[in-house]
Tab-separated table of C-alpha atoms in Angstrom:
chain	number	residue	atom	x	y	z
A	1	UNK	CA	-0.661	28.577	20.002
A	2	UNK	CA	0.813	30.406	17.000
A	3	UNK	CA	4.173	29.848	15.361
A	4	UNK	CA	7.009	31.429	17.365
A	5	UNK	CA	10.747	31.973	17.019
A	6	UNK	CA	11.655	29.774	20.005
A	7	UNK	CA	9.380	26.700	19.934
A	8	UNK	CA	8.879	23.943	17.413
A	9	UNK	CA	5.319	22.602	17.353
A	10	UNK	CA	5.209	19.036	16.020
A	11	UNK	CA	2.132	17.004	15.100
A	12	UNK	CA	3.113	13.373	15.676
A	13	UNK	CA	1.342	10.090	15.000
A	14	UNK	CA	-0.001	8.973	18.375
A	15	UNK	CA	-1.639	5.714	17.247
A	16	UNK	CA	-2.471	3.767	14.119
A	17	UNK	CA	-6.128	4.408	13.309
A	18	UNK	CA	-8.613	1.627	12.661
A	19	UNK	CA	-10.936	3.030	10.027
A	20	UNK	CA	-11.239	6.808	10.048
A	21	UNK	CA	-8.595	8.859	11.873
A	22	UNK	CA	-9.913	10.377	15.090
A	23	UNK	CA	-9.007	13.195	17.458
A	24	UNK	CA	-6.542	10.835	19.176
A	25	UNK	CA	-4.709	9.749	16.007
A	26	UNK	CA	-2.372	12.748	15.993
A	27	UNK	CA	-0.945	14.631	18.957
A	28	UNK	CA	0.546	18.116	19.163
A	29	UNK	CA	3.908	18.277	20.919
A	30	UNK	CA	6.420	21.069	21.440
A	31	UNK	CA	10.202	20.919	21.309
A	32	UNK	CA	13.151	23.201	20.907
A	33	UNK	CA	14.096	24.555	17.506
A	34	UNK	CA	16.945	22.499	15.996
A	35	UNK	CA	20.234	24.231	15.210
A	36	UNK	CA	21.754	23.804	11.730
A	37	UNK	CA	25.295	22.506	11.438
A	38	UNK	CA	27.684	22.938	8.522
A	39	UNK	CA	25.960	21.728	5.355
A	40	UNK	CA	22.479	22.253	6.778
A	41	UNK	CA	19.760	24.886	6.809
A	42	UNK	CA	16.841	25.552	9.135
A	43	UNK	CA	13.485	25.718	7.375
A	44	UNK	CA	10.447	27.496	8.812
A	45	UNK	CA	7.182	26.003	7.555
A	46	UNK	CA	4.698	28.426	6.046
A	47	UNK	CA	2.263	26.128	4.196
A	48	UNK	CA	1.516	22.428	4.710
A	49	UNK	CA	-0.164	20.326	2.016
A	50	UNK	CA	-2.979	17.953	2.983
A	51	UNK	CA	-3.383	14.959	0.680
A	52	UNK	CA	-5.316	11.650	0.753
A	53	UNK	CA	-2.115	9.558	0.648
A	54	UNK	CA	-1.446	10.611	4.244
A	55	UNK	CA	-4.060	8.135	5.487
A	56	UNK	CA	-2.023	5.303	3.994
A	57	UNK	CA	1.144	6.480	5.714
A	58	UNK	CA	-0.638	6.163	9.079
A	59	UNK	CA	-1.006	2.432	8.454
A	60	UNK	CA	1.739	-0.147	8.758
A	61	UNK	CA	0.326	-2.274	5.932
A	62	UNK	CA	2.754	-2.942	3.041
A	63	UNK	CA	2.769	-0.042	0.585
A	64	UNK	CA	4.931	1.892	-1.859
A	65	UNK	CA	6.353	4.031	0.965
A	66	UNK	CA	7.311	3.250	4.568
A	67	UNK	CA	4.739	4.097	7.243
A	68	UNK	CA	5.154	6.931	9.697
A	69	UNK	CA	6.370	5.461	12.981
A	70	UNK	CA	4.223	6.017	16.045
A	71	UNK	CA	5.666	9.017	17.868
A	72	UNK	CA	7.216	10.501	14.717
A	73	UNK	CA	6.226	13.697	12.907
A	74	UNK	CA	3.486	13.192	10.326
A	75	UNK	CA	4.779	13.452	6.759
A	76	UNK	CA	3.735	16.138	4.313
A	77	UNK	CA	4.891	18.498	1.610
A	78	UNK	CA	5.588	22.053	2.685
A	79	UNK	CA	6.476	25.491	1.450
A	80	UNK	CA	9.070	26.928	3.795
A	81	UNK	CA	11.298	29.921	4.338
A	82	UNK	CA	14.998	29.498	5.030
A	83	UNK	CA	15.342	30.799	8.593
A	84	UNK	CA	19.097	30.147	8.848
A	85	UNK	CA	21.554	28.634	6.400
A	86	UNK	CA	24.944	26.991	6.621
A	87	UNK	CA	24.380	25.326	3.254
A	88	UNK	CA	25.855	26.639	0.030
A	89	UNK	CA	23.224	27.713	-2.491
A	90	UNK	CA	20.547	28.654	0.043
A	91	UNK	CA	20.316	31.957	1.905
A	92	UNK	CA	18.178	33.258	4.740
A	93	UNK	CA	14.871	34.508	3.334
A	94	UNK	CA	14.765	32.118	0.380
A	95	UNK	CA	11.538	30.188	-0.224
A	96	UNK	CA	11.692	26.452	-0.886
A	97	UNK	CA	9.445	23.517	-1.616
A	98	UNK	CA	10.357	20.856	0.952
A	99	UNK	CA	9.009	17.976	3.014
A	100	UNK	CA	9.170	19.257	6.589
A	101	UNK	CA	6.050	17.359	7.592
A	102	UNK	CA	3.596	18.623	10.179
A	103	UNK	CA	5.865	20.919	12.186
A	104	UNK	CA	7.078	24.506	12.393
A	105	UNK	CA	10.791	23.926	11.807
A	106	UNK	CA	13.001	21.281	10.224
A	107	UNK	CA	16.647	20.834	9.326
A	108	UNK	CA	17.598	20.053	5.731
A	109	UNK	CA	20.768	19.241	3.842
A	110	UNK	CA	19.112	20.308	0.595
A	111	UNK	CA	18.200	16.816	-0.605
A	112	UNK	CA	14.721	16.808	-2.152
A	113	UNK	CA	14.388	20.579	-1.760
A	114	UNK	CA	13.344	22.820	-4.657
A	115	UNK	CA	14.365	26.489	-4.586
A	116	UNK	CA	11.517	28.939	-5.208
A	117	UNK	CA	13.514	32.169	-5.015
A	118	UNK	CA	12.918	35.126	-2.710
A	119	UNK	CA	9.808	36.535	-4.342
A	120	UNK	CA	7.782	33.468	-5.223
A	121	UNK	CA	4.368	34.299	-6.692
A	122	UNK	CA	1.623	32.154	-5.130
A	123	UNK	CA	4.138	29.989	-3.209
A	124	UNK	CA	1.417	27.660	-1.904
A	125	UNK	CA	0.507	26.756	-5.484
A	126	UNK	CA	3.649	24.605	-5.616
A	127	UNK	CA	1.738	22.239	-3.297
A	128	UNK	CA	-1.167	22.104	-5.738
A	129	UNK	CA	-1.528	23.045	-9.359
A	130	UNK	CA	2.242	23.395	-9.901
A	131	UNK	CA	3.147	20.518	-7.586
A	132	UNK	CA	2.241	16.913	-6.901
A	133	UNK	CA	-1.539	17.133	-7.593
A	134	UNK	CA	-1.156	19.057	-10.845
A	135	UNK	CA	1.722	16.860	-11.986
A	136	UNK	CA	-0.297	13.732	-11.123
A	137	UNK	CA	-3.198	14.973	-13.232
A	138	UNK	CA	-1.046	15.902	-16.222
A	139	UNK	CA	1.137	12.792	-16.269
A	140	UNK	CA	-1.650	10.316	-15.558
A	141	UNK	CA	-3.841	11.732	-18.282
A	142	UNK	CA	-1.225	12.353	-20.959
A	143	UNK	CA	1.002	9.324	-20.374
A	144	UNK	CA	-1.606	6.670	-19.495
A	145	UNK	CA	-4.939	8.129	-20.542
A	146	UNK	CA	-3.473	9.181	-23.921
A	147	UNK	CA	-6.520	11.295	-24.855
A	148	UNK	CA	-7.606	11.765	-28.440
A	149	UNK	CA	-9.811	14.551	-29.703
A	150	UNK	CA	-13.494	13.652	-29.538
A	151	UNK	CA	-13.095	10.968	-26.855
A	152	UNK	CA	-15.137	10.881	-23.650
A	153	UNK	CA	-13.240	11.357	-20.408
A	154	UNK	CA	-14.868	10.699	-17.029
A	155	UNK	CA	-13.128	12.032	-13.934
A	156	UNK	CA	-14.166	11.468	-10.321
A	157	UNK	CA	-13.578	13.940	-7.465
A	158	UNK	CA	-13.746	16.443	-10.278
A	159	UNK	CA	-13.484	19.612	-8.205
A	160	UNK	CA	-10.504	18.398	-6.175
A	161	UNK	CA	-6.959	19.460	-7.068
A	162	UNK	CA	-6.258	16.385	-9.228
A	163	UNK	CA	-9.679	15.861	-10.789
A	164	UNK	CA	-10.256	19.501	-11.677
A	165	UNK	CA	-6.893	19.622	-13.425
A	166	UNK	CA	-7.465	16.335	-15.259
A	167	UNK	CA	-10.767	17.555	-16.641
A	168	UNK	CA	-9.420	20.921	-17.762
A	169	UNK	CA	-6.456	19.343	-19.522
A	170	UNK	CA	-8.883	16.926	-21.153
A	171	UNK	CA	-10.909	19.840	-22.496
A	172	UNK	CA	-7.758	21.497	-23.833
A	173	UNK	CA	-7.022	18.244	-25.666
A	174	UNK	CA	-10.454	18.127	-27.268
A	175	UNK	CA	-12.227	15.576	-25.059
A	176	UNK	CA	-15.813	15.573	-23.915
A	177	UNK	CA	-15.475	15.678	-20.136
A	178	UNK	CA	-18.047	14.232	-17.757
A	179	UNK	CA	-17.340	15.061	-14.128
A	180	UNK	CA	-18.363	13.266	-10.960
A	181	UNK	CA	-18.566	15.300	-7.755
A	182	UNK	CA	-20.462	15.412	-4.477
A	183	UNK	CA	-23.291	17.933	-4.276
A	184	UNK	CA	-25.012	20.552	-6.412
A	185	UNK	CA	-22.538	23.336	-5.578
A	186	UNK	CA	-19.526	21.335	-6.734
A	187	UNK	CA	-21.309	20.147	-9.871
A	188	UNK	CA	-22.300	23.720	-10.764
A	189	UNK	CA	-18.673	24.808	-10.341
A	190	UNK	CA	-17.480	21.925	-12.534
A	191	UNK	CA	-19.715	22.975	-15.408
A	192	UNK	CA	-19.909	26.756	-15.060
A	193	UNK	CA	-16.328	27.549	-13.993
A	194	UNK	CA	-14.212	24.593	-15.093
A	195	UNK	CA	-16.104	24.210	-18.372
A	196	UNK	CA	-16.878	20.498	-18.174
A	197	UNK	CA	-19.647	19.175	-20.393
A	198	UNK	CA	-21.640	17.549	-17.597
A	199	UNK	CA	-21.352	16.743	-13.889
A	200	UNK	CA	-23.099	13.920	-12.060
A	201	UNK	CA	-23.657	14.052	-8.307
A	202	UNK	CA	-22.441	10.726	-6.927
A	203	UNK	CA	-24.824	11.133	-3.988
A	204	UNK	CA	-27.850	10.795	-6.281
A	205	UNK	CA	-29.869	7.611	-5.839
A	206	UNK	CA	-29.899	7.087	-9.610
A	207	UNK	CA	-26.229	7.990	-10.072
A	208	UNK	CA	-25.460	5.039	-12.371
A	209	UNK	CA	-28.415	5.839	-14.637
A	210	UNK	CA	-27.429	9.525	-14.833
A	211	UNK	CA	-23.851	8.618	-15.716
A	212	UNK	CA	-25.036	6.312	-18.492
A	213	UNK	CA	-27.260	9.048	-19.925
A	214	UNK	CA	-24.373	11.533	-19.846
A	215	UNK	CA	-22.046	9.179	-21.769
A	216	UNK	CA	-24.121	8.021	-24.765
A	217	UNK	CA	-20.982	7.111	-26.724
A	218	UNK	CA	-19.428	5.195	-23.837
A	219	UNK	CA	-16.289	6.076	-21.886
A	220	UNK	CA	-12.813	6.102	-23.427
A	221	UNK	CA	-10.824	7.294	-20.386
A	222	UNK	CA	-11.691	7.034	-16.715
A	223	UNK	CA	-9.283	8.835	-14.397
A	224	UNK	CA	-9.542	6.839	-11.177
A	225	UNK	CA	-8.946	8.456	-7.818
A	226	UNK	CA	-12.044	7.404	-5.876
A	227	UNK	CA	-13.105	3.782	-6.421
A	228	UNK	CA	-16.283	2.442	-4.808
A	229	UNK	CA	-19.653	2.970	-6.448
A	230	UNK	CA	-18.215	5.374	-9.017
A	231	UNK	CA	-15.965	2.651	-10.394
A	232	UNK	CA	-18.892	0.201	-10.292
A	233	UNK	CA	-20.967	2.529	-12.465
A	234	UNK	CA	-18.135	3.333	-14.882
A	235	UNK	CA	-16.902	-0.155	-15.783
A	236	UNK	CA	-19.994	-1.322	-17.753
A	237	UNK	CA	-19.815	1.872	-19.822
A	238	UNK	CA	-16.165	1.551	-20.867
A	239	UNK	CA	-15.460	1.263	-24.566
A	240	UNK	CA	-13.123	-1.280	-26.137
A	241	UNK	CA	-9.570	-0.064	-25.639
A	242	UNK	CA	-10.460	2.325	-22.815
A	243	UNK	CA	-7.679	3.510	-20.506
A	244	UNK	CA	-7.825	3.865	-16.713
A	245	UNK	CA	-5.003	5.752	-14.965
A	246	UNK	CA	-5.238	4.917	-11.244
A	247	UNK	CA	-3.742	7.434	-8.809
A	248	UNK	CA	-5.913	6.783	-5.754
A	249	UNK	CA	-8.953	5.110	-4.190
A	250	UNK	CA	-9.947	7.651	-1.573
A	251	UNK	CA	-13.354	6.082	-0.891
A	252	UNK	CA	-11.534	2.985	0.404
A	253	UNK	CA	-8.785	4.510	2.540
A	254	UNK	CA	-10.697	4.245	5.811
A	255	UNK	CA	-12.122	0.782	5.075
A	256	UNK	CA	-11.371	-1.939	7.610
A	257	UNK	CA	-12.703	-4.861	5.557
A	258	UNK	CA	-13.771	-5.800	2.043
A	259	UNK	CA	-17.233	-4.575	0.957
A	260	UNK	CA	-20.183	-6.874	1.476
A	261	UNK	CA	-21.626	-8.782	-1.455
A	262	UNK	CA	-20.362	-11.290	-4.010
A	263	UNK	CA	-16.745	-11.390	-5.112
A	264	UNK	CA	-16.663	-9.330	-8.324
A	265	UNK	CA	-12.969	-9.709	-9.084
A	266	UNK	CA	-13.502	-12.261	-11.848
A	267	UNK	CA	-16.204	-10.077	-13.386
A	268	UNK	CA	-13.799	-7.117	-13.418
A	269	UNK	CA	-10.996	-9.192	-14.905
A	270	UNK	CA	-13.401	-10.385	-17.582
A	271	UNK	CA	-14.204	-6.758	-18.446
A	272	UNK	CA	-10.491	-5.970	-18.687
A	273	UNK	CA	-9.976	-8.915	-21.034
A	274	UNK	CA	-13.025	-8.560	-23.286
A	275	UNK	CA	-12.750	-4.785	-23.621
A	276	UNK	CA	-8.953	-4.839	-23.845
A	277	UNK	CA	-8.685	-2.211	-21.150
A	278	UNK	CA	-5.472	-0.582	-20.020
A	279	UNK	CA	-5.484	-0.209	-16.239
A	280	UNK	CA	-2.314	1.227	-14.738
A	281	UNK	CA	-1.615	2.410	-11.226
A	282	UNK	CA	1.139	4.975	-10.829
A	283	UNK	CA	3.032	6.860	-8.143
A	284	UNK	CA	3.905	10.187	-9.667
A	285	UNK	CA	7.454	10.691	-8.359
A	286	UNK	CA	8.340	7.027	-8.873
A	287	UNK	CA	7.085	6.728	-12.436
A	288	UNK	CA	7.204	10.132	-14.100
A	289	UNK	CA	9.621	12.372	-12.180
A	290	UNK	CA	11.740	12.836	-15.334
A	291	UNK	CA	8.774	14.568	-16.989
A	292	UNK	CA	8.379	17.308	-14.377
A	293	UNK	CA	10.136	20.024	-16.458
A	294	UNK	CA	7.814	19.295	-19.389
A	295	UNK	CA	4.786	19.465	-17.089
A	296	UNK	CA	5.938	22.689	-15.420
A	297	UNK	CA	6.447	24.390	-18.775
A	298	UNK	CA	3.037	23.339	-20.106
A	299	UNK	CA	1.119	24.109	-16.902
A	300	UNK	CA	2.847	27.432	-16.410
A	301	UNK	CA	1.862	28.490	-19.921
A	302	UNK	CA	-1.762	27.402	-19.441
A	303	UNK	CA	-2.043	29.296	-16.161
A	304	UNK	CA	-0.447	32.398	-17.669
A	305	UNK	CA	-2.935	32.275	-20.547
A	306	UNK	CA	-5.896	31.830	-18.179
A	307	UNK	CA	-6.737	28.393	-19.565
A	308	UNK	CA	-6.594	26.604	-16.207
A	309	UNK	CA	-8.692	27.520	-13.161
A	310	UNK	CA	-7.371	26.639	-9.715
A	311	UNK	CA	-9.239	26.701	-6.418
A	312	UNK	CA	-7.352	26.682	-3.133
A	313	UNK	CA	-8.802	26.229	0.351
A	314	UNK	CA	-6.447	27.628	2.997
A	315	UNK	CA	-7.086	26.728	6.646
A	316	UNK	CA	-5.175	28.612	9.335
A	317	UNK	CA	-3.352	26.851	12.152
A	318	UNK	CA	-1.344	23.661	12.529
A	319	UNK	CA	-3.715	22.659	15.345
A	320	UNK	CA	-6.545	22.495	12.789
A	321	UNK	CA	-4.702	20.144	10.427
A	322	UNK	CA	-5.993	16.830	11.893
A	323	UNK	CA	-9.668	17.755	11.519
A	324	UNK	CA	-8.949	19.209	8.091
A	325	UNK	CA	-7.444	15.890	6.977
A	326	UNK	CA	-10.373	13.932	8.387
A	327	UNK	CA	-12.715	16.174	6.402
A	328	UNK	CA	-10.626	15.804	3.271
A	329	UNK	CA	-10.932	12.017	3.440
A	330	UNK	CA	-14.712	12.471	3.607
A	331	UNK	CA	-14.742	14.693	0.530
A	332	UNK	CA	-15.495	17.904	2.417
A	333	UNK	CA	-12.765	19.909	0.694
A	334	UNK	CA	-13.639	22.162	-2.230
A	335	UNK	CA	-10.384	22.531	-4.134
A	336	UNK	CA	-6.844	22.016	-2.864
A	337	UNK	CA	-6.715	21.999	0.954
A	338	UNK	CA	-3.652	23.680	2.478
A	339	UNK	CA	-2.786	24.534	6.092
A	340	UNK	CA	-1.203	27.912	6.760
A	341	UNK	CA	1.204	26.974	9.533
A	342	UNK	CA	3.017	30.294	9.856
A	343	UNK	CA	2.220	33.856	8.975
A	344	UNK	CA	3.642	35.076	5.671
A	345	UNK	CA	6.101	37.890	6.183
């Protein structure tokens, strides 16, 4: 079923998953298209962003944001067209960055909406390199990682929308960048296209040994978005005064219990103390929203000059979004994964 002018398809949370989301976690429903009142506009979704944080919003465990209620539309950033407007400052045909969630249409009073104009170039990029993932990479690296020329930066999920951007900014700032990715194809892309100095396949049996060999001078910055065995291999290699920006732990999002083995928390805390590490978790729009104009100016200039490469993976159809998210959480994406909900006019 394609997007129409008379039906609103809505992907709602049907149940809270235990472990990985399944085919029954989300359910496609249809409803009438809402009608805007004075001070509102009707937004038609064109692109929907898929991001790892969505798994956390399916859970009702305490977190930095409230969970999606069972039966409610799944959350998500969107690029939308104004289909009808009774709101000053927005006209029919305008493009906006919004948060419609997983549905065709949504009402908005303009709060949290960013105008993109009528002729936005690469509108879906505002969900990636010019949006939350790109901003996360830039702010986490520059504000917490504080790179210095000649330092060694290790970044996991290095061909994803955050990791790829982190590594490229690191290179622009004079760092030696060692990437971690899954598979030979992604590692080749990291080195040959993104320009990283080395890439280690985390699926390799001797991953820890390869990482050590690739970082002979130790690690000064580790941009954390994966956790698990990558973190285990990185920590012993960290230099005194190393910095670890933490924006995610995607390898743990589907976990239903703590990993087997001895409790290593005291060992980790000892590493933090003895090496005087800076470890800081951050939520981009809670911690650094005031820096977005600075980011947008810098990133826009880098893109214009051809200094930043960006890979986007567009999947057609709202009905394909659940499986696409499941695959994303398994690391199957190659670049920024976006759902084309509508058909660009």
